[in-house]
CSV table of C-alpha atoms in Angstrom, one decimal:
chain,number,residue,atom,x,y,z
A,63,UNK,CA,40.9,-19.4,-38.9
A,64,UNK,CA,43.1,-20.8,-36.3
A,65,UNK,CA,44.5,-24.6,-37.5
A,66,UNK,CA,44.4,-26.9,-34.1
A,67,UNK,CA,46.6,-29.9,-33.7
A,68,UNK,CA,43.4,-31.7,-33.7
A,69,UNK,CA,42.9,-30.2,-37.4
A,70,UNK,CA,46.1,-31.8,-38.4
A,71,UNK,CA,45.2,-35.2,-36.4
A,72,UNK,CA,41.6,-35.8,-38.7
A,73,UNK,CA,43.6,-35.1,-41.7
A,74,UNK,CA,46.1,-37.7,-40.9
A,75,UNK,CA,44.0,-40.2,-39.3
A,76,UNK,CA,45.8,-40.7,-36.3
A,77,UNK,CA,45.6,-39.1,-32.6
A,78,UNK,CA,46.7,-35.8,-31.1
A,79,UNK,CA,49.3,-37.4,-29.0
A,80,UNK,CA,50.8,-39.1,-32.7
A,81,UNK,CA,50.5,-35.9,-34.2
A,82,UNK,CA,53.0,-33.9,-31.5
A,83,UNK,CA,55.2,-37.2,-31.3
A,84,UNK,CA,55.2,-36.4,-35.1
A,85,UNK,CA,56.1,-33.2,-35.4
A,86,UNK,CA,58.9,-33.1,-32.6
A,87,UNK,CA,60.8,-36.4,-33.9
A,88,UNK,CA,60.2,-38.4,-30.7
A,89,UNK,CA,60.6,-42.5,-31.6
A,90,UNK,CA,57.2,-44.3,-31.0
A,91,UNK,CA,56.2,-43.0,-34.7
A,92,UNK,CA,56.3,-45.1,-37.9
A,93,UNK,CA,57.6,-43.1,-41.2
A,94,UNK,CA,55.0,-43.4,-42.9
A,95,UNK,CA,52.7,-42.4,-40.1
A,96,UNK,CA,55.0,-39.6,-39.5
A,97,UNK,CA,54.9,-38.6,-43.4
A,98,UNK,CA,51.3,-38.4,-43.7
A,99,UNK,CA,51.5,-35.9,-40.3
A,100,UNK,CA,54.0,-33.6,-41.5
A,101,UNK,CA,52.0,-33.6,-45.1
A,102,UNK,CA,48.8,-32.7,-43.2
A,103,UNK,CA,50.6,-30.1,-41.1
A,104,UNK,CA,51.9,-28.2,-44.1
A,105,UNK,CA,48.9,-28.7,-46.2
A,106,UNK,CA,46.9,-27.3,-43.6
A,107,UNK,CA,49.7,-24.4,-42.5
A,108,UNK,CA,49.6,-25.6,-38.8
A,109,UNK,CA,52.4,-24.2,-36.6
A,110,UNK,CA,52.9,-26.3,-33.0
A,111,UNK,CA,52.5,-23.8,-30.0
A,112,UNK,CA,55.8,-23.0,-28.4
A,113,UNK,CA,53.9,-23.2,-25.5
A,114,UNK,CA,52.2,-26.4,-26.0
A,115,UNK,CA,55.9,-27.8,-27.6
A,116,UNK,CA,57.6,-27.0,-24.3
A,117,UNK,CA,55.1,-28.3,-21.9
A,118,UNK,CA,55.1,-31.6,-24.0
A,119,UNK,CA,58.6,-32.1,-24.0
A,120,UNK,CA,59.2,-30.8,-20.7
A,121,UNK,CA,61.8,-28.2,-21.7
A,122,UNK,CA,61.3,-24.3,-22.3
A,123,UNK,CA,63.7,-24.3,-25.2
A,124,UNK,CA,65.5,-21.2,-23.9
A,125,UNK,CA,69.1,-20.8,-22.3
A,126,UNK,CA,70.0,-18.2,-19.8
A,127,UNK,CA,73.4,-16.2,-20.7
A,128,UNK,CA,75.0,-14.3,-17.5
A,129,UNK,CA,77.2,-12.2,-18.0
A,130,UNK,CA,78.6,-8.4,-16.3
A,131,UNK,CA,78.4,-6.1,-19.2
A,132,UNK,CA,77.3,-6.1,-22.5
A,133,UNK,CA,79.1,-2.8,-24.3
A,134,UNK,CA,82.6,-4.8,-23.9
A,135,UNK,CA,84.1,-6.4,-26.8
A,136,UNK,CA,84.4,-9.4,-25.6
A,137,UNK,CA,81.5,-10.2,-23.8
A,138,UNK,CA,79.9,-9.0,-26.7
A,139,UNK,CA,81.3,-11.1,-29.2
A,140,UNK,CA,80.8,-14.2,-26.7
A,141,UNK,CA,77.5,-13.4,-26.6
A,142,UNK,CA,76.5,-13.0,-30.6
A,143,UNK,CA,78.3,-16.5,-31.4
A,144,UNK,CA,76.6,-18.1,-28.4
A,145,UNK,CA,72.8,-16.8,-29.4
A,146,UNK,CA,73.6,-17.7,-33.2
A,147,UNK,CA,74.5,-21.3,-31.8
A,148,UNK,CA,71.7,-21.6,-30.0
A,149,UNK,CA,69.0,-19.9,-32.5
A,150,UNK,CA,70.5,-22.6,-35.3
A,151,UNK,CA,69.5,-25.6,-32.5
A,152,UNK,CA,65.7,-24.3,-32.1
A,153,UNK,CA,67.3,-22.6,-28.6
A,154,UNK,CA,66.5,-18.8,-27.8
A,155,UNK,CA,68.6,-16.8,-25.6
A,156,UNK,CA,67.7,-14.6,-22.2
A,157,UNK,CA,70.2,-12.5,-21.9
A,158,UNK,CA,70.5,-11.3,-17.7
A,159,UNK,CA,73.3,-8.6,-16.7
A,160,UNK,CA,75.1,-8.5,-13.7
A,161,UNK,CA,76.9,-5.2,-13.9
A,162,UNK,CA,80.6,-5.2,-12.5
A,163,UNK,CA,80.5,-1.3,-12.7
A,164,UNK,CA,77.5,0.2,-11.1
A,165,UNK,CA,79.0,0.5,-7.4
A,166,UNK,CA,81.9,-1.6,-4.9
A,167,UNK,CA,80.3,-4.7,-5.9
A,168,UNK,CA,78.8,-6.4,-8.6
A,169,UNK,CA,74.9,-7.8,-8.3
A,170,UNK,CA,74.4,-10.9,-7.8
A,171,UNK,CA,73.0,-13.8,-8.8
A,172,UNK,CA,69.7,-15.2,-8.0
A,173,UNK,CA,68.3,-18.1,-9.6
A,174,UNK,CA,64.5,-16.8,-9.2
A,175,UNK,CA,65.0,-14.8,-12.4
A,176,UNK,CA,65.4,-17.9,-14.3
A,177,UNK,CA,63.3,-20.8,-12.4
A,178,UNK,CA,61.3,-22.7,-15.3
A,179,UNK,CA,62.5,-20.5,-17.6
A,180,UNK,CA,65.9,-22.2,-19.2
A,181,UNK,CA,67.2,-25.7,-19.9
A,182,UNK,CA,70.7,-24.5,-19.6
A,183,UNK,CA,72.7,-21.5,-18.3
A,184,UNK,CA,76.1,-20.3,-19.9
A,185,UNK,CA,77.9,-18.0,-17.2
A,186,UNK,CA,80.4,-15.8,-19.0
A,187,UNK,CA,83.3,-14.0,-17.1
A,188,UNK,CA,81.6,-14.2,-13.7
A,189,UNK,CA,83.1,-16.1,-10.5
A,190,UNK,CA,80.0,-17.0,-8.4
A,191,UNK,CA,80.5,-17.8,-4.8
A,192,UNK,CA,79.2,-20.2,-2.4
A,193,UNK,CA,76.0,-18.7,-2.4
A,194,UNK,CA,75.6,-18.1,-5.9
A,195,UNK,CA,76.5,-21.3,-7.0
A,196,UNK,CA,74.2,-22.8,-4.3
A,197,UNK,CA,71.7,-20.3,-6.1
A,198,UNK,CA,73.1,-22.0,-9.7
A,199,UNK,CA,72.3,-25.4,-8.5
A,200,UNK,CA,68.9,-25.3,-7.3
A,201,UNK,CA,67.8,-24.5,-10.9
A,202,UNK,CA,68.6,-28.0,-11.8
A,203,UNK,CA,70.1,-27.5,-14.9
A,204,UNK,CA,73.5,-27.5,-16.3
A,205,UNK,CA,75.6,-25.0,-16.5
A,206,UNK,CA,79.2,-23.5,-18.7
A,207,UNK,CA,81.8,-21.1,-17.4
A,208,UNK,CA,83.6,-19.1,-20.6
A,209,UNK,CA,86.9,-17.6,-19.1
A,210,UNK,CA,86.1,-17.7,-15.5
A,211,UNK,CA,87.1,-21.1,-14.0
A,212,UNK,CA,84.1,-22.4,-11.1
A,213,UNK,CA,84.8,-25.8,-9.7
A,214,UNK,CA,82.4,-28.2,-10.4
A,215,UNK,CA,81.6,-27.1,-14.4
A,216,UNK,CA,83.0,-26.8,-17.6
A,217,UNK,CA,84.7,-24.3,-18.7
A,218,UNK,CA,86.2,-22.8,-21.8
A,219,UNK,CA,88.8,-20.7,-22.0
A,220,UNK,CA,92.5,-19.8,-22.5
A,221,UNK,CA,95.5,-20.1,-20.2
A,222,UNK,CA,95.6,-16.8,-18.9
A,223,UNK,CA,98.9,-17.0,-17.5
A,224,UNK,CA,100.5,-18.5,-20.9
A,225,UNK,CA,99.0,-16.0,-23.0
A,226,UNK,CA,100.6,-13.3,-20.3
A,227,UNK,CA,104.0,-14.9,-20.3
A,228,UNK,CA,103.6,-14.9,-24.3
A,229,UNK,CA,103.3,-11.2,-24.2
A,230,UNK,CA,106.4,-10.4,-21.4
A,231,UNK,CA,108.7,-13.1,-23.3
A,232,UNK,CA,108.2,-11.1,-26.7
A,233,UNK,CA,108.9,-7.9,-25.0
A,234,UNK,CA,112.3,-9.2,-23.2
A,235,UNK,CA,112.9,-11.4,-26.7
A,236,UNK,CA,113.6,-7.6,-28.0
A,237,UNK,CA,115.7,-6.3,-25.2
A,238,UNK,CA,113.2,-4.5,-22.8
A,239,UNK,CA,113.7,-5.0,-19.3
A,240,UNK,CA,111.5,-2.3,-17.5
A,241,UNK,CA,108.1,-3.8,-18.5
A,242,UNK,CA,105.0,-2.2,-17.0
A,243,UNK,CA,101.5,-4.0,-16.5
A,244,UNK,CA,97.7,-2.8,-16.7
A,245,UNK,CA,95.9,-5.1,-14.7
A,246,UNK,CA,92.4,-5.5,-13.7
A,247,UNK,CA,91.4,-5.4,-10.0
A,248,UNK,CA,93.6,-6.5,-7.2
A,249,UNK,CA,91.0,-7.4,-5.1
A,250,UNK,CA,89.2,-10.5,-6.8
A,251,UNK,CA,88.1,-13.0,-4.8
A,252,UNK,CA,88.9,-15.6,-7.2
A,253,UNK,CA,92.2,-17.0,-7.6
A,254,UNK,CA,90.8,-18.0,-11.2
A,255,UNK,CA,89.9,-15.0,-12.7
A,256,UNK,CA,91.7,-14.3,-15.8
A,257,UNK,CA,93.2,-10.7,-14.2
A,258,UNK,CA,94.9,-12.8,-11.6
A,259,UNK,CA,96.0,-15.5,-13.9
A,260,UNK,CA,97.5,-12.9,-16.4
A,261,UNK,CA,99.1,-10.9,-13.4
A,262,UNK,CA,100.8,-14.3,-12.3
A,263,UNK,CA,101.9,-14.7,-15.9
A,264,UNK,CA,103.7,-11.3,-16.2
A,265,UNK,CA,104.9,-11.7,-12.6
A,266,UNK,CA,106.2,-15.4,-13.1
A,267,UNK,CA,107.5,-14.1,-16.8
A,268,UNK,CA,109.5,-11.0,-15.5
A,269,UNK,CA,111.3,-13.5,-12.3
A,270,UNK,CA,112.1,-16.0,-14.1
A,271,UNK,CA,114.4,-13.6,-16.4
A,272,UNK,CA,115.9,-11.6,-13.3
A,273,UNK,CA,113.4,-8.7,-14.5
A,274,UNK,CA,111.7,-6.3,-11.6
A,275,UNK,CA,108.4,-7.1,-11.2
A,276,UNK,CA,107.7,-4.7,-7.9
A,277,UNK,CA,104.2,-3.2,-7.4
A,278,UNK,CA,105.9,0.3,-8.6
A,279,UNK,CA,105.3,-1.3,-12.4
A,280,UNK,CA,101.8,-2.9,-11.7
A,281,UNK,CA,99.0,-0.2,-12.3
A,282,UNK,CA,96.0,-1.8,-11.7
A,283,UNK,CA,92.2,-0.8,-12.8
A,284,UNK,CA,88.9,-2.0,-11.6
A,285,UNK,CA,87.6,-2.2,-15.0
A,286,UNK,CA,89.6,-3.2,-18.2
A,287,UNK,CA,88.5,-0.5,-20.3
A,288,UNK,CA,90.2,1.5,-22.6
A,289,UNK,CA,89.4,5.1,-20.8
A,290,UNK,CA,90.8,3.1,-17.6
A,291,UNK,CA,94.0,2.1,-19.9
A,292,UNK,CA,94.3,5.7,-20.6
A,293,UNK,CA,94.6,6.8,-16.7
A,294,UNK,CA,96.6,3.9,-15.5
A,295,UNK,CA,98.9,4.4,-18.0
A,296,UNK,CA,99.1,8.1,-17.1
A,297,UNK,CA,99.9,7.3,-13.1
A,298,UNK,CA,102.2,4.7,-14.4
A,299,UNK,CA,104.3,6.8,-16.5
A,300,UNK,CA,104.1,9.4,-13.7
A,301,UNK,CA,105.8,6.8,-10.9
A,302,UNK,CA,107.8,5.4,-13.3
A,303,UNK,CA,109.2,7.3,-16.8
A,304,UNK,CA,111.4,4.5,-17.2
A,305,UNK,CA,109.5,2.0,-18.6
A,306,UNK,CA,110.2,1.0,-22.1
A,307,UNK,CA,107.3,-1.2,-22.4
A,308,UNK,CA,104.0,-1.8,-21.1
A,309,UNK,CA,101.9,-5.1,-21.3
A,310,UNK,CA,98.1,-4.8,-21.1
A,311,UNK,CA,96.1,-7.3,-19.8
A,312,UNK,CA,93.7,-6.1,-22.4
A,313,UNK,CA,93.6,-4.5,-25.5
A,314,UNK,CA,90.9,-2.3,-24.6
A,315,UNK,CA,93.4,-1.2,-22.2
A,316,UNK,CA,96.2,-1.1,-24.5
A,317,UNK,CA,94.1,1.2,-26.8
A,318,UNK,CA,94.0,3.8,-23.7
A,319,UNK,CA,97.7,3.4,-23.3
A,320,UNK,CA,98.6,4.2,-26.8
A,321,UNK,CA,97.0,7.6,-26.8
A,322,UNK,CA,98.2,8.4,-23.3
A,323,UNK,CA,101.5,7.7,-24.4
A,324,UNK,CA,101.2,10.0,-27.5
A,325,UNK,CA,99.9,12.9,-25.4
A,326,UNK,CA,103.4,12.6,-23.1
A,327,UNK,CA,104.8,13.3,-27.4
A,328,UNK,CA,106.2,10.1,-27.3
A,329,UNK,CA,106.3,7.6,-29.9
A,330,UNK,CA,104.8,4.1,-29.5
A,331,UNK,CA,106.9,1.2,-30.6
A,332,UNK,CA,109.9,3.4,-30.3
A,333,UNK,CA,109.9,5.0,-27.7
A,334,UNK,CA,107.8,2.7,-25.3
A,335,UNK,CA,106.3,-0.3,-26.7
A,336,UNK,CA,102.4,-1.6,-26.0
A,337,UNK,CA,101.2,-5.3,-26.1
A,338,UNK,CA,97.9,-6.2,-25.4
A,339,UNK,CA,95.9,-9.7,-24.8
A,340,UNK,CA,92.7,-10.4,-26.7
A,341,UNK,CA,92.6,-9.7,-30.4
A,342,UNK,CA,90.0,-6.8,-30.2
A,343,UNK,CA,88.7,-6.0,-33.4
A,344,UNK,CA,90.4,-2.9,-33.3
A,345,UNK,CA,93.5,-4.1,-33.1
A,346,UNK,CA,94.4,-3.9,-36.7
A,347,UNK,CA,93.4,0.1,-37.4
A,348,UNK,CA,95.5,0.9,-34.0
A,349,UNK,CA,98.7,-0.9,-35.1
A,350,UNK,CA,98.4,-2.8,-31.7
A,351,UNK,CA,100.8,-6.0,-31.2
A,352,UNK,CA,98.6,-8.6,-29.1
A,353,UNK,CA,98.5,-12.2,-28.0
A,354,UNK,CA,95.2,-13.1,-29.5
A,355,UNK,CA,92.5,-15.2,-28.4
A,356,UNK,CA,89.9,-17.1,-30.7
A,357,UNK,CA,86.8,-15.8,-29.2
A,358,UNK,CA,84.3,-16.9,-31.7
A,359,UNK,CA,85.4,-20.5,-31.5
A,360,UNK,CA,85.2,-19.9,-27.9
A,361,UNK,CA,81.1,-18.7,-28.1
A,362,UNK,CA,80.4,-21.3,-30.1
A,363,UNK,CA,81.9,-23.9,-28.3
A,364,UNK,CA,80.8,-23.4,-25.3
A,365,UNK,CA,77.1,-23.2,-26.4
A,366,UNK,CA,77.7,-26.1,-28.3
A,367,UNK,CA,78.3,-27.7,-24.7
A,368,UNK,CA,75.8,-26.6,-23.0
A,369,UNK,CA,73.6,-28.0,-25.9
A,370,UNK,CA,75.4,-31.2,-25.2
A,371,UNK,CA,74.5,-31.4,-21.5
A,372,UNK,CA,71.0,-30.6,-22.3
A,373,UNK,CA,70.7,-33.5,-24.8
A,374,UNK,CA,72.0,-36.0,-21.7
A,375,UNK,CA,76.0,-35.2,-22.1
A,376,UNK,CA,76.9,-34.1,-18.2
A,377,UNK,CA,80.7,-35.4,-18.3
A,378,UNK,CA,82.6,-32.3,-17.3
A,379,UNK,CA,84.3,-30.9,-19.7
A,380,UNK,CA,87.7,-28.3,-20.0
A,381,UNK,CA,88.4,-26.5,-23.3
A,382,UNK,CA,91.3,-24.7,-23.5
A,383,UNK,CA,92.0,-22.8,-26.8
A,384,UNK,CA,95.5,-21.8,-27.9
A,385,UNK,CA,96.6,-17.9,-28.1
A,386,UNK,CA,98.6,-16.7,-31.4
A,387,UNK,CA,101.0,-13.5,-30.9
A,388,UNK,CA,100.2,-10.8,-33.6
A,389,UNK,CA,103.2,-8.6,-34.2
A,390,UNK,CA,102.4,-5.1,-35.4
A,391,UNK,CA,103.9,-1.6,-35.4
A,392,UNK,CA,102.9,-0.6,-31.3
A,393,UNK,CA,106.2,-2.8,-30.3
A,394,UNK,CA,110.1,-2.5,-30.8
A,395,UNK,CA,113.2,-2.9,-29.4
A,396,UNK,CA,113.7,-0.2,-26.4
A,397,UNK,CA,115.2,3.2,-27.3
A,398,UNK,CA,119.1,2.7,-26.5
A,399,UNK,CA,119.6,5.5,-24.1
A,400,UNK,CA,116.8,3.9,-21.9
A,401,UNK,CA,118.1,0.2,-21.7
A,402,UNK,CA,118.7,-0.2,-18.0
């Protein structure tokens, strides 16, 4: 037999409305009143409706994750700590795709897919334009950016550019001064988009030591994957064999450049170096040097922000986490006949 609320409210000796005051910790409700209630409601194994808990309270005790692809390490890895986060806070997690791969242009956004359906929205590695975001506001609920910077929210993130210039400045540190890039796509429409920030870096990087930094040594990639590391590295190497070094905006990238580099029977770390940007998982087995990024800490905090927000906390908020250099066996000084 189904226990009701109103089971739990003739045990207790106090109303309905007591009872689910009660049970979800609103003020208004003595402790001993609110003893007696939650000793009826387990003596009686009553469970409060989700449904009935959300219309009460007004919230539907669900937050909407956005993000362009899930089989990527790092949206990935965003995405587990953010649900765990949530999940421990009473939260669940709707997990909507816009894919970044499926054609010239990514799908959009459009807020009727979650209208009543979330108290918060954490947008992961997406730039929404002024449609989208008009399409963000009308839900009426707030909202974090993780890696992508939108104006108007908080973010959290690393500096891009820093984490870039980290990479170049270890590279140059050991005497290489024909440093290639992987980038991502040329064409984003946002000046804030970690691709163009780490671009800037190892553009800034490579001027500021009288290094060439021409469009002959930037290969660039729509998506930063490691089979797209693999051909960029191959058309790189193609225009220019004189590279000692190549930075990866990516390790996922830099993965596809090591092997790419050991089909040419080259040697990485001697004779062309690799350095990537992210930490990957992966990074260890493959040997790969990287500027690393706390990505966990970087889930987790920006659920823990959103939670904030939801709970009243709507002061804007920008968390930048430091990057760490990881020096391993894919980087060395240049070969000496190929110092220019």
């Amino acid at each position: 037999m189904t226990v009701r609320i109103e089971d739990v409210a003739r045990l207790s000796g106090v109303s309905t409305a007591t009872v689910s005051r009660a049970l979800r910790g609103l003020p208004g409700v003595g402790g001993r009143t609110r003893e007696l209630v939650l000793q009826a409601a387990k003596a009686l194994g009553y469970t409060p409706s989700p449904t009935a808990s959300s219309l009460a309270s007004g919230r539907t005790h669900s937050i909407g994750l956005i993000q362009p692809d899930m089989s990527r390490w790092f949206f990935s890895t965003i995405l587990e700590c953010a649900e765990q986060t949530f999940r421990k806070a009473g939260y669940d997690a709707l997990v909507y795709s816009l894919p970044d791969y499926l054609g010239p242009k990514r799908q959009r956004f459009k807020a009727r897919d979650l209208v009543g359906k979330v108290d918060a929205v954490l947008v992961l590695s997406l730039f929404f334009d002024k449609q989208e975001e008009a399409e963000l506001r009308s839900l009426g609920v707030p909202a974090v950016f993780v890696s992508v910077r939108q104006k108007g929210y908080s973010h959290v993130g690393i500096d891009d550019g820093q984490a870039a210039a980290q990479a170049c400045r270890h590279l140059i540190t050991l005497g290489h001064k024909t440093i290639g890039h992987l980038s991502g796509q040329t064409n984003d429409l946002c000046p804030f988009a970690p691709s163009q920030r780490r671009r800037d870096g190892w553009k800034q990087t490579l001027t500021r030591f009288n290094l060439e930094c021409s469009d002959s040594l930037d290969e660039a990639v729509t998506i930063m994957t490691a089979s797209n590391g693999y051909l960029a590295t191959k058309r790189l190497l193609d225009r220019r064999p004189d590279i000692t070094a190549i930075m990866a905006s990516s390790d996922e990238m830099a993965m596809g450049a090591i092997q790419a580099i050991r089909e040419r029977g080259l040697a990485v770390g001697r004779d062309i170096s690799v350095i990537g940007i992210d930490g990957h998982d992966l990074g260890r087995p493959f040997g790969l040097t990287t500027v690393a990024q706390p990505v966990r800490k970087q889930g987790v905090t920006a659920a823990e922000v959103a939670l904030k927000a939801i709970e009243g906390d709507l002061a804007l908020k920008t968390i930048i986490f430091p990057t760490k250099l990881i020096e391993r066996a894919t980087v060395g000084p240049p070969p000496a006949g190929r110092i220019r």
